[in-house]
Coordinates of C-alpha atoms and ligand atoms in Angstrom, one line a residue:
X47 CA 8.7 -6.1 -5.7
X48 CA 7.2 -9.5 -7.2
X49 CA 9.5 -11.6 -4.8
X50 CA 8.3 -9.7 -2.3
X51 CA 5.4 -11.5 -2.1
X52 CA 6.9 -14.6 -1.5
X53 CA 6.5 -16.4 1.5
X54 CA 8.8 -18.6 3.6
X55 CA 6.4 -21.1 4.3
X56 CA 8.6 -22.3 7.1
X57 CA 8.8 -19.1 9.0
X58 CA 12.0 -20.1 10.7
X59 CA 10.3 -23.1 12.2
X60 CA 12.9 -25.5 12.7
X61 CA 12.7 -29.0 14.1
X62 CA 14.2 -30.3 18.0
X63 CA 17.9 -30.2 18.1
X64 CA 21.0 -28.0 18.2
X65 CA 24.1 -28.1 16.6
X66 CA 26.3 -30.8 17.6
X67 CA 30.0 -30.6 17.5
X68 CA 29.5 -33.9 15.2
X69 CA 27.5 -32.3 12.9
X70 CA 30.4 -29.4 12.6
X71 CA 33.2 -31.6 12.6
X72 CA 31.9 -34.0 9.5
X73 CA 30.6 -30.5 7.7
X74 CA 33.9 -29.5 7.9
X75 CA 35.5 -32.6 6.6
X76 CA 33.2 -32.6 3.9
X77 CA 33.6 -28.9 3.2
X78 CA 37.1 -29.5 2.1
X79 CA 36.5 -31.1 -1.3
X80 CA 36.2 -27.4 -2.0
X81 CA 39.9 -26.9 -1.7
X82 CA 40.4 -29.4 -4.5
X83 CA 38.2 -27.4 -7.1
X84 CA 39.6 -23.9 -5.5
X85 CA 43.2 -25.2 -5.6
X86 CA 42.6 -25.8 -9.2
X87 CA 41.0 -22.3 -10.2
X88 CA 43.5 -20.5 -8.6
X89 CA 46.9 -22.4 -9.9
X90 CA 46.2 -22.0 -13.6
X91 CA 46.5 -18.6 -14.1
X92 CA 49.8 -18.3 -12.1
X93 CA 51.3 -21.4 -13.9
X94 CA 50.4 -19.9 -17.2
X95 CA 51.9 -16.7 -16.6
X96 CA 55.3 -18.1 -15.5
X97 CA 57.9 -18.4 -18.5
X98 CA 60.0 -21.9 -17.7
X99 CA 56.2 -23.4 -17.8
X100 CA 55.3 -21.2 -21.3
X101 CA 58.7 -21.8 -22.1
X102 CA 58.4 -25.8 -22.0
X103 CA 54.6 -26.2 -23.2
X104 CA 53.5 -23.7 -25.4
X105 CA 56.7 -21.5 -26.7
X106 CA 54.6 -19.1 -29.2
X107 CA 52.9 -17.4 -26.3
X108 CA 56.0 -17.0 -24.7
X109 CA 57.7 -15.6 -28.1
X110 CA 54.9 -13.4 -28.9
X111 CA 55.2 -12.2 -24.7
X112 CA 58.7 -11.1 -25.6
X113 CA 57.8 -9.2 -28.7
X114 CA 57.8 -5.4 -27.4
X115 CA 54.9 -3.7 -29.0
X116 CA 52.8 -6.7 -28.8
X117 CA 48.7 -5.0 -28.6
X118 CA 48.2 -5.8 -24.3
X119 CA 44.8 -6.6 -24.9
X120 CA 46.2 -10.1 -26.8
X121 CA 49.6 -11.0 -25.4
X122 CA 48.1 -14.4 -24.2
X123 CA 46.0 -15.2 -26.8
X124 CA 46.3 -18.8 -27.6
X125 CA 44.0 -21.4 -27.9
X126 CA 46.2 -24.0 -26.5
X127 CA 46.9 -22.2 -23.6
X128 CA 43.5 -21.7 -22.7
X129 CA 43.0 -25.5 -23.6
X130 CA 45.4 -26.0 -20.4
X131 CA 42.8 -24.1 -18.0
X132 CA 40.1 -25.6 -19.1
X133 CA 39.7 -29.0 -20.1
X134 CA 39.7 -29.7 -16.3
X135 CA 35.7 -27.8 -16.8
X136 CA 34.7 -30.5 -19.4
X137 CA 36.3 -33.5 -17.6
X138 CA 33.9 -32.4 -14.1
X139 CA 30.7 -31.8 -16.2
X140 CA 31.0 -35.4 -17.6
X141 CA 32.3 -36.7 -14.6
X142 CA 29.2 -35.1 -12.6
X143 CA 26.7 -37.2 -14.3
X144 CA 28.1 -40.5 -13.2
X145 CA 28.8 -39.3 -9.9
X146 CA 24.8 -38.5 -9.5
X147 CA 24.1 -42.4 -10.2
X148 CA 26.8 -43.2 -7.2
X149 CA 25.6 -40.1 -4.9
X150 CA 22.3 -41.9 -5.0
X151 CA 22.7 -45.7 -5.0
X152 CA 26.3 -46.0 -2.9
X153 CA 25.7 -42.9 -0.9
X154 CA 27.5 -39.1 -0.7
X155 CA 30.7 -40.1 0.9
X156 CA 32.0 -42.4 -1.7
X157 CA 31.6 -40.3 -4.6
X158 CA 33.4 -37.7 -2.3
X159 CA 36.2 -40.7 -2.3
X160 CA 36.3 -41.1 -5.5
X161 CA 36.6 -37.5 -6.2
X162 CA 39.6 -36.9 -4.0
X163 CA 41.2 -40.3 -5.1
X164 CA 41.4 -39.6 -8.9
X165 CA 42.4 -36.1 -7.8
X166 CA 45.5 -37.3 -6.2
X167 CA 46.6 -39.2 -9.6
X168 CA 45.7 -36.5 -11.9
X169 CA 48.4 -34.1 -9.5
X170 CA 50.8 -36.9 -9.8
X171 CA 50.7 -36.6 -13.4
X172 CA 50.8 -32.7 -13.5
X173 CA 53.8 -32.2 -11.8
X174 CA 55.4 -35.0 -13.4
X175 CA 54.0 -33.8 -17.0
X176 CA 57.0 -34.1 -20.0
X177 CA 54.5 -32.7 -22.4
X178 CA 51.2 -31.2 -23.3
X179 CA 49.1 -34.4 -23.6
X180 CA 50.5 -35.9 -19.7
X181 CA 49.3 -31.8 -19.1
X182 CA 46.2 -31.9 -20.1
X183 CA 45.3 -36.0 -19.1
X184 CA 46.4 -34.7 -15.8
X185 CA 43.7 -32.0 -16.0
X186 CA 41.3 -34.1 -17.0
X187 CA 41.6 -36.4 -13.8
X188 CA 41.6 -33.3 -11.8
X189 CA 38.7 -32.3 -13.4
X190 CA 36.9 -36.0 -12.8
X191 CA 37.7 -35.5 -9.3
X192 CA 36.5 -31.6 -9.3
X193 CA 32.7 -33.3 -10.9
X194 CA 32.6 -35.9 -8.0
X195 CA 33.3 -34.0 -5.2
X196 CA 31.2 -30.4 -6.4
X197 CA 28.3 -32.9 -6.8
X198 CA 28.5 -34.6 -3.5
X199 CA 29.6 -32.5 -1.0
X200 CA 27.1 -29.7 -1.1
X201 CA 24.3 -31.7 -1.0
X202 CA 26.0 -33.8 2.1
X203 CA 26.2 -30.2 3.8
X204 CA 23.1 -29.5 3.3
X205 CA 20.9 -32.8 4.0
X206 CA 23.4 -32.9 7.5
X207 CA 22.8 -29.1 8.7
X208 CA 19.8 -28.3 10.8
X209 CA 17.7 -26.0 8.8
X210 CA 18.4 -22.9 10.4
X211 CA 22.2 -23.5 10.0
X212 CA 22.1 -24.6 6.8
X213 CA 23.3 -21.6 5.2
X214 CA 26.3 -21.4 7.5
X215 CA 27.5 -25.0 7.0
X216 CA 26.9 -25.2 3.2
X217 CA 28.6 -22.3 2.5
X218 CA 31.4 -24.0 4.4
X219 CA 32.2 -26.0 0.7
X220 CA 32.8 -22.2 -0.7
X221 CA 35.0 -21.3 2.0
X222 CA 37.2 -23.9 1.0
X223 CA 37.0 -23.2 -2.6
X224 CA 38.0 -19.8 -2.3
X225 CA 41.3 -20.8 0.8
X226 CA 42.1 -23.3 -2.4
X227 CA 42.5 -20.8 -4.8
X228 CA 44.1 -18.2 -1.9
X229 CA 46.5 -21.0 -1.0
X230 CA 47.4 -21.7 -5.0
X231 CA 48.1 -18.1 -5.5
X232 CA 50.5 -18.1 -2.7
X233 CA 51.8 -20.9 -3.7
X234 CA 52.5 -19.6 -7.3
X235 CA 54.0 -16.4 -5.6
X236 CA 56.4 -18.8 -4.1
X237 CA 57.0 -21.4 -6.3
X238 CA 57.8 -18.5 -9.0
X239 CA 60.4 -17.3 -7.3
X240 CA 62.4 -20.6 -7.5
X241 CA 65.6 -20.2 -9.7
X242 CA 66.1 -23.7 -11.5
X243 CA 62.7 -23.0 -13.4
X244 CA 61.1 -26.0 -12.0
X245 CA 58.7 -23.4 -9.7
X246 CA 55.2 -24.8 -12.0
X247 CA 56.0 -28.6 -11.3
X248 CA 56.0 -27.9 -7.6
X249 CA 52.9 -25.9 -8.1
X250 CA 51.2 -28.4 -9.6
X251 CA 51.8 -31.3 -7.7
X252 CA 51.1 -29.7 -4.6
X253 CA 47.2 -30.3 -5.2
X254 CA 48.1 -33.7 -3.7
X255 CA 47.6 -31.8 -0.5
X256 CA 43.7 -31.0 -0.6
X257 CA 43.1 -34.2 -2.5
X258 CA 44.7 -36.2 0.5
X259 CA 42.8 -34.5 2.9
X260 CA 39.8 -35.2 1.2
X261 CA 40.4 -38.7 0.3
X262 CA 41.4 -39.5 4.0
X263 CA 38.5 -37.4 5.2
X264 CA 35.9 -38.9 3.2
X265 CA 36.7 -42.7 4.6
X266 CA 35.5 -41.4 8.0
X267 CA 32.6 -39.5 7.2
X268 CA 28.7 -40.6 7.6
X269 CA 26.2 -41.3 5.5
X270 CA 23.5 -38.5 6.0
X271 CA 20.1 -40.0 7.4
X272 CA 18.5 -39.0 4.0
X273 CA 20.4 -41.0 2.1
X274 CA 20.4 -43.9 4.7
X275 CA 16.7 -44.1 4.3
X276 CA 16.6 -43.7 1.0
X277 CA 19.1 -47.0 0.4
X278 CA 17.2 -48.9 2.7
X279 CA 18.1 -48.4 6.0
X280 CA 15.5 -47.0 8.3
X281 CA 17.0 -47.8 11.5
X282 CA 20.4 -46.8 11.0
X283 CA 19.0 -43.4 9.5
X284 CA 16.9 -42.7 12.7
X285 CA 19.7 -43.5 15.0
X286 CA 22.1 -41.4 12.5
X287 CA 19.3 -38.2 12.5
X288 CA 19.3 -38.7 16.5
X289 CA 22.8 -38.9 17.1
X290 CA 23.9 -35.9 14.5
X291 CA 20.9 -33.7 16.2
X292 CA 21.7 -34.2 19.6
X293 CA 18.3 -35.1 20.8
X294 CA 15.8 -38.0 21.1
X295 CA 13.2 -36.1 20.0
X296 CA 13.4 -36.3 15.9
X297 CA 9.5 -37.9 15.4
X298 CA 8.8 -34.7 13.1
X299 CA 12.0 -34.3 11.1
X300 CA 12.3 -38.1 11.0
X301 CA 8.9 -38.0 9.6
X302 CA 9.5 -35.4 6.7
X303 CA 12.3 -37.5 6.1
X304 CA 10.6 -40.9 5.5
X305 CA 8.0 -39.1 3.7
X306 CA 10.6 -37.8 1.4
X307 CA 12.3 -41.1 1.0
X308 CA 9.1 -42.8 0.3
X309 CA 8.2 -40.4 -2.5
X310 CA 12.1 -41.0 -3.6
X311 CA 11.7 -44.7 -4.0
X312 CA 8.4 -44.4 -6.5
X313 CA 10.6 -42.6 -9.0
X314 CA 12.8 -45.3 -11.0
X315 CA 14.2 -42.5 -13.1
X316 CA 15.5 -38.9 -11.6
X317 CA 16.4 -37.8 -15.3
X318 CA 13.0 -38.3 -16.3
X319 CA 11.1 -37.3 -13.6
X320 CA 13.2 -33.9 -13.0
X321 CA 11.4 -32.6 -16.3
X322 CA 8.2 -33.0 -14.9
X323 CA 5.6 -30.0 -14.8
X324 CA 5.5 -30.0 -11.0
X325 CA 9.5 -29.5 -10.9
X326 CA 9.7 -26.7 -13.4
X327 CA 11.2 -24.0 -10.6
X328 CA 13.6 -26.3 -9.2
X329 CA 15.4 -26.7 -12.8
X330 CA 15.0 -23.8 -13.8
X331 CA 17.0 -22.9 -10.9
X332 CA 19.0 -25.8 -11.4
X333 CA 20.0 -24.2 -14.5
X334 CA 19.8 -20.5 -14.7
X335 CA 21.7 -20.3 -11.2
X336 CA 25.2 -21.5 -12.4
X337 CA 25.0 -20.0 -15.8
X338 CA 25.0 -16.7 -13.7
X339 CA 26.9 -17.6 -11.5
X340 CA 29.9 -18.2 -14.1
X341 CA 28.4 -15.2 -16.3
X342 CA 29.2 -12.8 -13.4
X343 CA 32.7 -12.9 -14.6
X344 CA 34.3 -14.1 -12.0
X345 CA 36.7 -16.3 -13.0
X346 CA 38.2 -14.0 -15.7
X347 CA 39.7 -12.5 -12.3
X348 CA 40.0 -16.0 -10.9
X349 CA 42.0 -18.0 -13.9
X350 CA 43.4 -14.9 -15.3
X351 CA 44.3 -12.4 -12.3
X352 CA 48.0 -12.1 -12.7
X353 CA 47.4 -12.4 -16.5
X354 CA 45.4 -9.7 -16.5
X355 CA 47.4 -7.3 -13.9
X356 CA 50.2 -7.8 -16.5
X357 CA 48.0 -7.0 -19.3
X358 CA 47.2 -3.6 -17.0
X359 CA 51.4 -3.1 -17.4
X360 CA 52.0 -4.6 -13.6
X361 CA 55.5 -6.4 -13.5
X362 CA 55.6 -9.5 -12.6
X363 CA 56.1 -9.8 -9.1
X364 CA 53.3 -6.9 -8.8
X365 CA 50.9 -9.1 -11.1
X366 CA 50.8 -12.0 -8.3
X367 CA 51.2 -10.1 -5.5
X368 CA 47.7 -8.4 -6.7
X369 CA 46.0 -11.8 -7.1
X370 CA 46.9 -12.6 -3.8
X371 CA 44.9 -9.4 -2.6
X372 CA 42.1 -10.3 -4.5
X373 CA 42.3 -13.9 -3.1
X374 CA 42.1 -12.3 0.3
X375 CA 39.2 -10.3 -0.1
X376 CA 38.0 -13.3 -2.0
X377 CA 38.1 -15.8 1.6
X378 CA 37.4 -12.5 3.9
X379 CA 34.2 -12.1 2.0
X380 CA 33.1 -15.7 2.0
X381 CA 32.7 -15.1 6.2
X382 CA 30.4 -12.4 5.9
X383 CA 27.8 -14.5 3.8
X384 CA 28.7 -17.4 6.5
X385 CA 27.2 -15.3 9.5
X386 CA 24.7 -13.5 7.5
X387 CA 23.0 -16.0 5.0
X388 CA 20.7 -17.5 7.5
X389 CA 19.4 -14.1 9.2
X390 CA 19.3 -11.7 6.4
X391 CA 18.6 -14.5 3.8
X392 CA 19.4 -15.4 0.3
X393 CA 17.7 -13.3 -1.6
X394 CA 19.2 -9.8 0.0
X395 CA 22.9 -11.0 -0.1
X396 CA 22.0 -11.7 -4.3
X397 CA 20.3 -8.4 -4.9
X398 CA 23.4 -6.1 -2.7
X399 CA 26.2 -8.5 -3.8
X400 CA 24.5 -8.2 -7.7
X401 CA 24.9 -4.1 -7.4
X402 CA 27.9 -3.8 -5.9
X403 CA 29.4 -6.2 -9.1
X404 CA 27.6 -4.0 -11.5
X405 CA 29.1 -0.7 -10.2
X406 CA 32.6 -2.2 -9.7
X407 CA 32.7 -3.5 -13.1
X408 CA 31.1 0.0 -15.1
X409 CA 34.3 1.4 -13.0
X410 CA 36.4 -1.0 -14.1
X411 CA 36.0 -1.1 -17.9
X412 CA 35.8 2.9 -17.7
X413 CA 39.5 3.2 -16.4
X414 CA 40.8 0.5 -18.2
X415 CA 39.1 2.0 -21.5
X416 CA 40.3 5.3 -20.2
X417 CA 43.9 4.3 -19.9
X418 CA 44.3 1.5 -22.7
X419 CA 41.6 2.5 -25.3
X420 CA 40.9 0.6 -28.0
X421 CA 44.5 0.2 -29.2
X422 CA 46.0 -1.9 -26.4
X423 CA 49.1 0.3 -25.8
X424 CA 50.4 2.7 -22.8
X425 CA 51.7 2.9 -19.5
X426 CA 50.1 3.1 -16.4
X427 CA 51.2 5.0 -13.6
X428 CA 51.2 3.2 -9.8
X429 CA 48.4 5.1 -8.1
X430 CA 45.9 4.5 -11.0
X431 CA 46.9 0.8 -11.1
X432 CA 46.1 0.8 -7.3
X433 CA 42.9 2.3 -7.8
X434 CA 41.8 -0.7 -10.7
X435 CA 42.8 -3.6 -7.6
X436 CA 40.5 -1.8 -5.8
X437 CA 37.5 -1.7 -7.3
X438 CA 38.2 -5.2 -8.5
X439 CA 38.8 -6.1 -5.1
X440 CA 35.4 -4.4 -4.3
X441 CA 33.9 -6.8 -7.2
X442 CA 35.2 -10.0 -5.9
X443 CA 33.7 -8.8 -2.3
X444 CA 30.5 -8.5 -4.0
X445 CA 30.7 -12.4 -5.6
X446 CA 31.6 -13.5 -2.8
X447 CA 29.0 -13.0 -0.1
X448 CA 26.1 -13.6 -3.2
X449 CA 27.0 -15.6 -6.3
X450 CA 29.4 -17.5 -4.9
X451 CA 28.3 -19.6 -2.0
X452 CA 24.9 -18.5 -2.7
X453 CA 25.4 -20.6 -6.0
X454 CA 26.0 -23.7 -4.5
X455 CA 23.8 -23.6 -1.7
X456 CA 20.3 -22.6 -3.1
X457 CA 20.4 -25.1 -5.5
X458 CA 21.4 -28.0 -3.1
X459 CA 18.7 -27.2 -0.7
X460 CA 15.6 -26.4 -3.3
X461 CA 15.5 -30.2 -4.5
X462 CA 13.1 -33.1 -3.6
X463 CA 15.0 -36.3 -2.7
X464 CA 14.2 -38.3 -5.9
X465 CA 15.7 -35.7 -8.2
X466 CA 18.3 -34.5 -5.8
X467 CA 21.1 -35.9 -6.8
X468 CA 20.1 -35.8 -10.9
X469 CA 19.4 -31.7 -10.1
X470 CA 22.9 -31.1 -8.6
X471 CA 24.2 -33.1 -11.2
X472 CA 23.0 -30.3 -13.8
X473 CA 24.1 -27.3 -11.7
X474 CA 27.6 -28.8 -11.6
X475 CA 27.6 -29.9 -15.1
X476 CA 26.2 -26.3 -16.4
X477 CA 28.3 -24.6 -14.2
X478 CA 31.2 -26.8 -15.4
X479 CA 30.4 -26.1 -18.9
X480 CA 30.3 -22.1 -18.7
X481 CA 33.4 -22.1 -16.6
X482 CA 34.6 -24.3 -19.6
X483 CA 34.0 -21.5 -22.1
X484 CA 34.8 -18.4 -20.0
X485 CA 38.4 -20.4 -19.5
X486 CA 38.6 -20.9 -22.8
X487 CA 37.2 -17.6 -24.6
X488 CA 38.8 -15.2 -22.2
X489 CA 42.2 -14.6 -23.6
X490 CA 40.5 -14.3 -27.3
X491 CA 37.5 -12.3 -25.6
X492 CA 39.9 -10.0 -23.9
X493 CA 42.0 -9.9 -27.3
X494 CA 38.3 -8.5 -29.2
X495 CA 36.2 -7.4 -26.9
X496 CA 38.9 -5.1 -24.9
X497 CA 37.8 -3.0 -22.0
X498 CA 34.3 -3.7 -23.3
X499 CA 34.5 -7.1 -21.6
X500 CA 33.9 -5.7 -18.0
X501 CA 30.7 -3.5 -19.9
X502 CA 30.1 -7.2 -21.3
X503 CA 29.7 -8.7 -17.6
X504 CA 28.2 -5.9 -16.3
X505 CA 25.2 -6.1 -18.5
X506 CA 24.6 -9.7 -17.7
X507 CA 24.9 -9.1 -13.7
X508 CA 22.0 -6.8 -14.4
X509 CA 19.8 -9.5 -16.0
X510 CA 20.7 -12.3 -13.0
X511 CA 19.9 -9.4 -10.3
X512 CA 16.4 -8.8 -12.0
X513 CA 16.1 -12.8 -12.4
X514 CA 16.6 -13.4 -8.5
X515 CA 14.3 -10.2 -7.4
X516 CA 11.2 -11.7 -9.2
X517 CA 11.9 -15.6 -9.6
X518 CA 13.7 -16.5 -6.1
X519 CA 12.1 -17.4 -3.0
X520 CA 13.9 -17.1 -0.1
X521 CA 14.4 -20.3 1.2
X522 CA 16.5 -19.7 4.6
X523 CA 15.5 -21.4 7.5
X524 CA 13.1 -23.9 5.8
X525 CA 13.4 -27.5 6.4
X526 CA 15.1 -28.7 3.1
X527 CA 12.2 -31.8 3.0
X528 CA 9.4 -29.0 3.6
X529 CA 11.1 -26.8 0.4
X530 CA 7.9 -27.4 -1.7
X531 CA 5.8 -25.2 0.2
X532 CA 8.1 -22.4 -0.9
X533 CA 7.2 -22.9 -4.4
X534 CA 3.9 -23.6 -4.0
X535 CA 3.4 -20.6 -2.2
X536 CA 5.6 -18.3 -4.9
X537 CA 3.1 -15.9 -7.1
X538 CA 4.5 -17.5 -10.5
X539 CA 5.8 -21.2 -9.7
X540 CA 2.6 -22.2 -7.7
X541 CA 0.8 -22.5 -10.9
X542 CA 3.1 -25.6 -11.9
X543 CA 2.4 -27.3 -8.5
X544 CA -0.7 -29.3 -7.9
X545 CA -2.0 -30.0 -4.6
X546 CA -1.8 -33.0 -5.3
X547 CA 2.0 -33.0 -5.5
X548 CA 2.6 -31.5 -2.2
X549 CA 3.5 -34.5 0.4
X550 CA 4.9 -33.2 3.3
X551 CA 3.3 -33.8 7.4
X552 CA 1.0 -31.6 8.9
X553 CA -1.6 -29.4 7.5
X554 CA 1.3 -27.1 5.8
X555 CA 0.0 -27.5 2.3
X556 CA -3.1 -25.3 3.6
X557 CA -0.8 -23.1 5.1
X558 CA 0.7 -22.6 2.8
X559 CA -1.9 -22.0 0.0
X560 CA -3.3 -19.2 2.6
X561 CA -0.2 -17.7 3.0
X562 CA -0.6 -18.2 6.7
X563 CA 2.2 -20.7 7.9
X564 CA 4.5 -17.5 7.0
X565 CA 6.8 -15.3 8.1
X566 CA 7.4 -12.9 5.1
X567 CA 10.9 -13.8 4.9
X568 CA 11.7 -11.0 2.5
X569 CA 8.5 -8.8 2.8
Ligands
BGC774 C1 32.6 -20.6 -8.4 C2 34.0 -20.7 -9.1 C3 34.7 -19.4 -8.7 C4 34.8 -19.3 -7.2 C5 35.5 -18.1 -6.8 C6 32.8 -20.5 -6.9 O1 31.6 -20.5 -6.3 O2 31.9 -21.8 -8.7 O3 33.8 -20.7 -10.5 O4 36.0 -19.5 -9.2 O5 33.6 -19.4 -6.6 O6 35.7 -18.0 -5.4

């Protein structure tokens, strides 16, 4: 295989140090603006799906609900409706851009500040909301919030974690994200329940909760040394790269760092520079990464779960019930890539988690289609409803030790320090904008496309699994400031990488060219 070639120039070289019980405790504070963005995910399609709320905000859908005979396939479809979900998405790809600007000049833990602080008022506003517009302004804060914290806090993880850790910690952010969305589904299971019809307000407010935590977390978090040094301050960030390490002996990493921040402070403008020849693989990355990662499908199971287990003809009570199974498998899952990523690497957990989605989702489409056809009408019976949660169960497994941590973590680790923060700032903002449409086509996608959506999915899950195997380098284990010598050592993106553009210590870039400093990480 083409990837196969590739090298990982680092060969699980690592510098001095272990992992201190500081470095765990502030990547677990960090980690939980994750909940914010999973809280969110996960409350919208229970909210939507509960009548006082449809009832109040948007009483066609809940007319047309009522109307026996109504085509399953279209029940929901409403382009208001879907407006609720996901104008949050727009709000955190705009929102992303400025927080790259205060990421780099102010440092990662106030835009995580920010993000949990306009958070907070945008759930105020939400469970307070009288109408549509106080909805959907409330969404919109959320969704600044969401673009603050999902730019800052994976690349916090990941310029904190000792290389060979990395993995591990970052995908810490993703655990959160998916005990967010486990905690909103239980929460909607609950808050359903409640007689007085009032269940959605509580549902909605209680994203206070992660949103304090984060808030209150962020005011005692660090500054990473990489950002120290590259505002300015070159003893603090030695004595913070020390301190977070455990050691005294930092010379080499502390090195790599100042050679990184040097090269940082050349570059007046990250937005410019990121287009440069010599950065071609890292935005590519930057934007083919989150595009799949949202094309997967995932969050038509995510927004839409006990939408869609009503669609399938599953009461109620049976519709959330199964959204909190899949939210299970969905945290469950996220631990396997945790103690995995950094041994068996990147690029295997992309390529197994890619064919596992594939198969689940032929299976899928083919019993829905089976049961359902075209038309939209029938029953079905309890043990063939069991066996759909199952294989979408098996589907969200497969997302969630590959696409999903895997797609915030490789593209936090793969940038240079002068375009770090502009690159995360596009792999939020493009992942923002196709979780933007997928929230807002799905219902009307379902409505047309019928079973054919999961066929639809499938197809693309194909082309990301074939993008990885020849395109990604595996990256585990290498120091993130070393990360050029993985692309210039990769048989098609060394060809955009001079020598010239190689600054790193040592006599890697020779290494590298040979092919020697290597371990064949996926060989
Ligand atoms: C994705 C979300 C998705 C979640 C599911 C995240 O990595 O960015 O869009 O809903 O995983 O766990």
């Amino acid at each position: 295989m083409a990837g196969g070639a590739i090298v990982n120039t680092g060969g699980g070289k690592d510098y001095p140090g272990k992992l201190t019980l500081f470095v765990l405790l502030t990547c677990i504070v960090a980690a939980t603006g994750g909940l914010i963005f999973g809280y969110d995910i996960g409350i919208s399609g229970g909210v939507t799906a509960m009548d006082p709320f449809l009832k109040k905000f948007f009483p066609e859908v809940f007319r047309k609900k009522q109307e026996a005979k109504t085509n399953q396939y279209c029940k929901y479809d409403n382009q208001l409706l879907q407006t609720f979900t996901s104008s949050l998405y727009l709000a955190a790809l705009v929102a992303s851009i400025f927080a790259a600007t205060v990421t780099r000049v102010l440092g990662r833990k106030w835009s995580m500040l920010v993000g949990g602080l306009t958070f907070l008022v945008g759930a105020a506003l939400n469970g307070a909301a009288q109408n549509v517009a106080m909805l959907i302004i409330g969404r919109i804060l959320l969704g600044i919030g969401v673009g603050f914290a999902n730019q800052s806090v994976p690349v916090y993880l990941s310029e904190m974690a000792p290389a060979r850790l990395r993995g591990m910690l970052n995908i810490g952010f993703q655990l959160m994200i998916t005990i967010g969305i486990l905690a909103a589904e239980l929460i909607n299971y609950g808050t359903n329940k409640i007689k007085a019809g009032y269940g959605w307000r509580v549902s909605l407010a209680l994203a206070a909760v992660p949103a304090a935590i984060i808030t209150l977390g962020s005011l005692f978090l660090p500054d990473t040394p990489n950002s120290l040094l590259e505002r300015g301050h070159p003893e603090e960030a030695r004595r913070m790269l020390r301190h977070i390490r455990g050691t005294e002996d930092i010379g080499e990493e502390y090195a790599d760092l100042v050679a990184a921040s040097e090269e940082a402070r050349q570059v007046q403008h990250p937005w410019r520079n990121i287009v440069k020849r010599r950065y071609r693989a890292q935005l590519t990355m930057a934007v083919m990464i989150p595009f799949f990662q949202q094309l997967t499908g995932i969050n038509v199971i995510m927004f839409y779960a006990p939408v869609l287990f009503e669609t399938l003809g599953f009461k109620k009570d049976a519709s959330l019930m199964s959204s909190v199974i899949t939210g299970l498998v969905n945290v469950f899952a996220t631990v396997v890539s945790i103690v995995t990523v950094d041994r068996v690497g990147r690029r295997k957990l992309f390529l197994q988690g890619g064919a596992q989605m594939i198969v689940c989702q032929l299976v899928v489409g083919t019993l829905i289609a089976a049961k359902f056809g075209t038309s939209g009408t029938g029953d079905i019976a309890r043990g063939y409803a069991a066996v759909v949660v199952v294989f979408i169960c098996a589907y969200v497994a497969g997302f969630a030790w590959s696409w999903g941590p895997l797609g915030w973590l490789v593209p936090s680790e793969i940038f240079p320090l002068e375009i770090r923060p502009a690159g995360q700032s596009i792999n939020v903002s493009v992942n923002m904008f196709f979780t933007f449409c997928i929230a807002q086509a799905f219902l009307t996608m379902l409505c047309h496309f019928k079973f054919g959506l999961f066929y639809f999915f499938a197809g693309w899950v194909v082309i990301m699994t074939v993008f990885i195997a020849l395109f990604l380098p595996e990256t585990k284990n290498v120091p993130i400031e070393e990360m050029v010598l993985v692309w210039k050592s990769h048989w098609f993106w060394k060809k955009f990488i001079a020598d010239e553009d190689v600054h790193v210590g040592g006599n890697h870039l020779q290494m590298a060219k040979n092919g020697r400093d290597t371990k064949g990480a996926d060989a």
